[in-house]
């Protein structure tokens, strides 16, 4: 890694608690692809990172790379892709989308167009005006841009079933995005 620290725009894919006040966060960034980092003190009540590190959030993150360990996420600022109030349908769709991203992406640099498409699809889900058809089309394009076959041409009844077959494990989220 050429830089010891870097500021990157990231979408939070998942997170889990680590220790008493820390949180392990999986991010999708243009620069590093899917990356797992440690956010020290993120679970403290006074932490300004606390709300920004929830799944589906988009934030400007400051990462410090250490030797042999997870990168440290030291700062997070809200990006202009803020959350709106989600209804249950949109929340389920967002959860499934994030789990699909977690299974499809690996640690490698993404091209700008693909990363923007990921952000656009997330905003289509959180914008309650858009239809599921638009989201499914965008997700199919992301899958094909990653080099996989078109899910609509597969024998699977949903995009989730298709991604489950690719990942060779069942997705935990509610199946919403039927082909």
GROMACS .gro file of C-alpha atoms in nm:
model
  179
    1UNK     CA    1   0.000   0.000   0.000
    2UNK     CA    2   0.156   0.324  -0.112
    3UNK     CA    3  -0.025   0.554   0.132
    4UNK     CA    4  -0.027   0.517   0.508
    5UNK     CA    5  -0.359   0.705   0.535
    6UNK     CA    6  -0.629   0.805   0.292
    7UNK     CA    7  -0.972   0.967   0.278
    8UNK     CA    8  -1.221   0.764   0.075
    9UNK     CA    9  -1.591   0.773  -0.004
   10UNK     CA   10  -1.744   0.448   0.120
   11UNK     CA   11  -2.075   0.270   0.151
   12UNK     CA   12  -2.109   0.066   0.470
   13UNK     CA   13  -2.195  -0.293   0.379
   14UNK     CA   14  -2.200  -0.450   0.724
   15UNK     CA   15  -2.067  -0.407   1.075
   16UNK     CA   16  -2.034  -0.601   1.397
   17UNK     CA   17  -1.933  -0.516   1.749
   18UNK     CA   18  -1.579  -0.586   1.864
   19UNK     CA   19  -1.477  -0.550   2.224
   20UNK     CA   20  -1.657  -0.303   2.448
   21UNK     CA   21  -1.648   0.013   2.236
   22UNK     CA   22  -1.510  -0.085   1.897
   23UNK     CA   23  -1.681  -0.190   1.577
   24UNK     CA   24  -1.553  -0.388   1.276
   25UNK     CA   25  -1.693  -0.234   0.958
   26UNK     CA   26  -1.695  -0.367   0.603
   27UNK     CA   27  -1.687  -0.087   0.346
   28UNK     CA   28  -1.712  -0.074  -0.031
   29UNK     CA   29  -1.482   0.190  -0.175
   30UNK     CA   30  -1.366   0.278  -0.523
   31UNK     CA   31  -0.999   0.274  -0.422
   32UNK     CA   32  -0.990  -0.060  -0.237
   33UNK     CA   33  -1.308  -0.244  -0.333
   34UNK     CA   34  -1.447  -0.426  -0.032
   35UNK     CA   35  -1.236  -0.356   0.275
   36UNK     CA   36  -1.277  -0.446   0.641
   37UNK     CA   37  -1.155  -0.194   0.899
   38UNK     CA   38  -1.166  -0.131   1.272
   39UNK     CA   39  -1.346   0.176   1.408
   40UNK     CA   40  -1.210   0.229   1.757
   41UNK     CA   41  -1.456   0.385   2.001
   42UNK     CA   42  -1.741   0.383   1.747
   43UNK     CA   43  -1.988   0.239   1.997
   44UNK     CA   44  -1.933   0.507   2.261
   45UNK     CA   45  -2.238   0.723   2.324
   46UNK     CA   46  -2.052   1.041   2.235
   47UNK     CA   47  -1.894   0.901   1.918
   48UNK     CA   48  -1.966   1.108   1.607
   49UNK     CA   49  -1.900   0.798   1.392
   50UNK     CA   50  -2.176   0.594   1.555
   51UNK     CA   51  -2.465   0.672   1.318
   52UNK     CA   52  -2.247   0.699   1.007
   53UNK     CA   53  -2.126   0.340   1.038
   54UNK     CA   54  -2.467   0.178   1.004
   55UNK     CA   55  -2.524  -0.051   0.703
   56UNK     CA   56  -2.631   0.141   0.395
   57UNK     CA   57  -2.475   0.470   0.503
   58UNK     CA   58  -2.246   0.658   0.267
   59UNK     CA   59  -1.964   0.848   0.434
   60UNK     CA   60  -1.630   1.016   0.370
   61UNK     CA   61  -1.400   0.798   0.579
   62UNK     CA   62  -1.041   0.853   0.688
   63UNK     CA   63  -0.849   0.525   0.695
   64UNK     CA   64  -0.508   0.469   0.855
   65UNK     CA   65  -0.325   0.159   0.734
   66UNK     CA   66  -0.124  -0.034   0.992
   67UNK     CA   67   0.116  -0.325   0.950
   68UNK     CA   68  -0.045  -0.669   0.967
   69UNK     CA   69  -0.377  -0.553   1.104
   70UNK     CA   70  -0.707  -0.411   0.990
   71UNK     CA   71  -0.695  -0.051   0.872
   72UNK     CA   72  -0.822   0.191   1.137
   73UNK     CA   73  -1.124   0.405   1.054
   74UNK     CA   74  -1.049   0.718   1.253
   75UNK     CA   75  -1.302   0.967   1.112
   76UNK     CA   76  -1.629   0.960   0.922
   77UNK     CA   77  -1.829   1.249   0.776
   78UNK     CA   78  -2.172   1.228   0.619
   79UNK     CA   79  -2.157   1.236   0.241
   80UNK     CA   80  -2.423   1.407   0.036
   81UNK     CA   81  -2.592   1.066  -0.013
   82UNK     CA   82  -2.785   1.089   0.314
   83UNK     CA   83  -3.045   0.843   0.436
   84UNK     CA   84  -3.408   0.924   0.405
   85UNK     CA   85  -3.663   0.763   0.630
   86UNK     CA   86  -3.706   0.413   0.492
   87UNK     CA   87  -4.024   0.211   0.501
   88UNK     CA   88  -4.006  -0.162   0.569
   89UNK     CA   89  -4.007  -0.253   0.199
   90UNK     CA   90  -3.713  -0.021   0.122
   91UNK     CA   91  -3.523  -0.136   0.432
   92UNK     CA   92  -3.560  -0.501   0.330
   93UNK     CA   93  -3.450  -0.419  -0.023
   94UNK     CA   94  -3.147  -0.225   0.108
   95UNK     CA   95  -3.051  -0.514   0.339
   96UNK     CA   96  -3.067  -0.761   0.053
   97UNK     CA   97  -2.871  -0.526  -0.174
   98UNK     CA   98  -2.594  -0.486   0.084
   99UNK     CA   99  -2.569  -0.861   0.135
  100UNK     CA  100  -2.547  -0.913  -0.242
  101UNK     CA  101  -2.267  -0.653  -0.260
  102UNK     CA  102  -2.087  -0.828   0.024
  103UNK     CA  103  -2.094  -1.157  -0.169
  104UNK     CA  104  -2.003  -1.015  -0.512
  105UNK     CA  105  -1.715  -0.775  -0.442
  106UNK     CA  106  -1.359  -0.855  -0.341
  107UNK     CA  107  -1.063  -0.648  -0.227
  108UNK     CA  108  -0.956  -0.474  -0.546
  109UNK     CA  109  -0.987  -0.131  -0.695
  110UNK     CA  110  -1.318  -0.055  -0.868
  111UNK     CA  111  -1.352   0.159  -1.172
  112UNK     CA  112  -1.528   0.490  -1.114
  113UNK     CA  113  -1.829   0.403  -1.330
  114UNK     CA  114  -1.902   0.079  -1.141
  115UNK     CA  115  -1.869   0.250  -0.802
  116UNK     CA  116  -2.104   0.529  -0.915
  117UNK     CA  117  -2.350   0.264  -1.033
  118UNK     CA  118  -2.340   0.102  -0.687
  119UNK     CA  119  -2.412   0.441  -0.527
  120UNK     CA  120  -2.690   0.511  -0.778
  121UNK     CA  121  -2.858   0.178  -0.705
  122UNK     CA  122  -2.841   0.248  -0.332
  123UNK     CA  123  -3.001   0.589  -0.386
  124UNK     CA  124  -3.275   0.431  -0.600
  125UNK     CA  125  -3.358   0.201  -0.308
  126UNK     CA  126  -3.361   0.480  -0.050
  127UNK     CA  127  -3.563   0.712  -0.276
  128UNK     CA  128  -3.913   0.586  -0.213
  129UNK     CA  129  -4.032   0.721  -0.551
  130UNK     CA  130  -3.847   0.460  -0.758
  131UNK     CA  131  -3.972   0.117  -0.857
  132UNK     CA  132  -3.818  -0.221  -0.788
  133UNK     CA  133  -3.784  -0.268  -1.163
  134UNK     CA  134  -3.524   0.012  -1.184
  135UNK     CA  135  -3.332  -0.133  -0.888
  136UNK     CA  136  -3.329  -0.482  -1.041
  137UNK     CA  137  -3.207  -0.347  -1.375
  138UNK     CA  138  -2.921  -0.156  -1.208
  139UNK     CA  139  -2.826  -0.459  -0.999
  140UNK     CA  140  -2.824  -0.683  -1.307
  141UNK     CA  141  -2.591  -0.431  -1.477
  142UNK     CA  142  -2.357  -0.433  -1.174
  143UNK     CA  143  -2.347  -0.814  -1.177
  144UNK     CA  144  -2.268  -0.822  -1.549
  145UNK     CA  145  -2.002  -0.548  -1.510
  146UNK     CA  146  -1.828  -0.774  -1.259
  147UNK     CA  147  -1.804  -1.045  -1.527
  148UNK     CA  148  -2.091  -1.270  -1.422
  149UNK     CA  149  -2.371  -1.385  -1.653
  150UNK     CA  150  -2.701  -1.197  -1.665
  151UNK     CA  151  -2.924  -1.321  -1.378
  152UNK     CA  152  -3.229  -1.296  -1.606
  153UNK     CA  153  -3.074  -1.560  -1.833
  154UNK     CA  154  -3.006  -1.798  -1.542
  155UNK     CA  155  -3.235  -2.077  -1.420
  156UNK     CA  156  -3.277  -1.898  -1.085
  157UNK     CA  157  -3.602  -1.724  -0.990
  158UNK     CA  158  -3.439  -1.429  -0.816
  159UNK     CA  159  -3.118  -1.230  -0.811
  160UNK     CA  160  -3.063  -1.347  -0.451
  161UNK     CA  161  -3.084  -1.713  -0.554
  162UNK     CA  162  -2.839  -1.642  -0.837
  163UNK     CA  163  -2.591  -1.470  -0.603
  164UNK     CA  164  -2.635  -1.753  -0.349
  165UNK     CA  165  -2.534  -2.000  -0.617
  166UNK     CA  166  -2.232  -1.785  -0.710
  167UNK     CA  167  -2.124  -1.749  -0.347
  168UNK     CA  168  -2.208  -2.112  -0.269
  169UNK     CA  169  -2.395  -2.012   0.047
  170UNK     CA  170  -2.748  -1.903   0.127
  171UNK     CA  171  -2.816  -1.532   0.176
  172UNK     CA  172  -2.970  -1.438   0.510
  173UNK     CA  173  -3.170  -1.139   0.396
  174UNK     CA  174  -3.533  -1.138   0.291
  175UNK     CA  175  -3.561  -1.225  -0.077
  176UNK     CA  176  -3.708  -0.921  -0.246
  177UNK     CA  177  -3.533  -0.869  -0.577
  178UNK     CA  178  -3.699  -1.127  -0.802
  179UNK     CA  179  -3.575  -1.136  -1.160
   0.00000   0.00000   0.00000
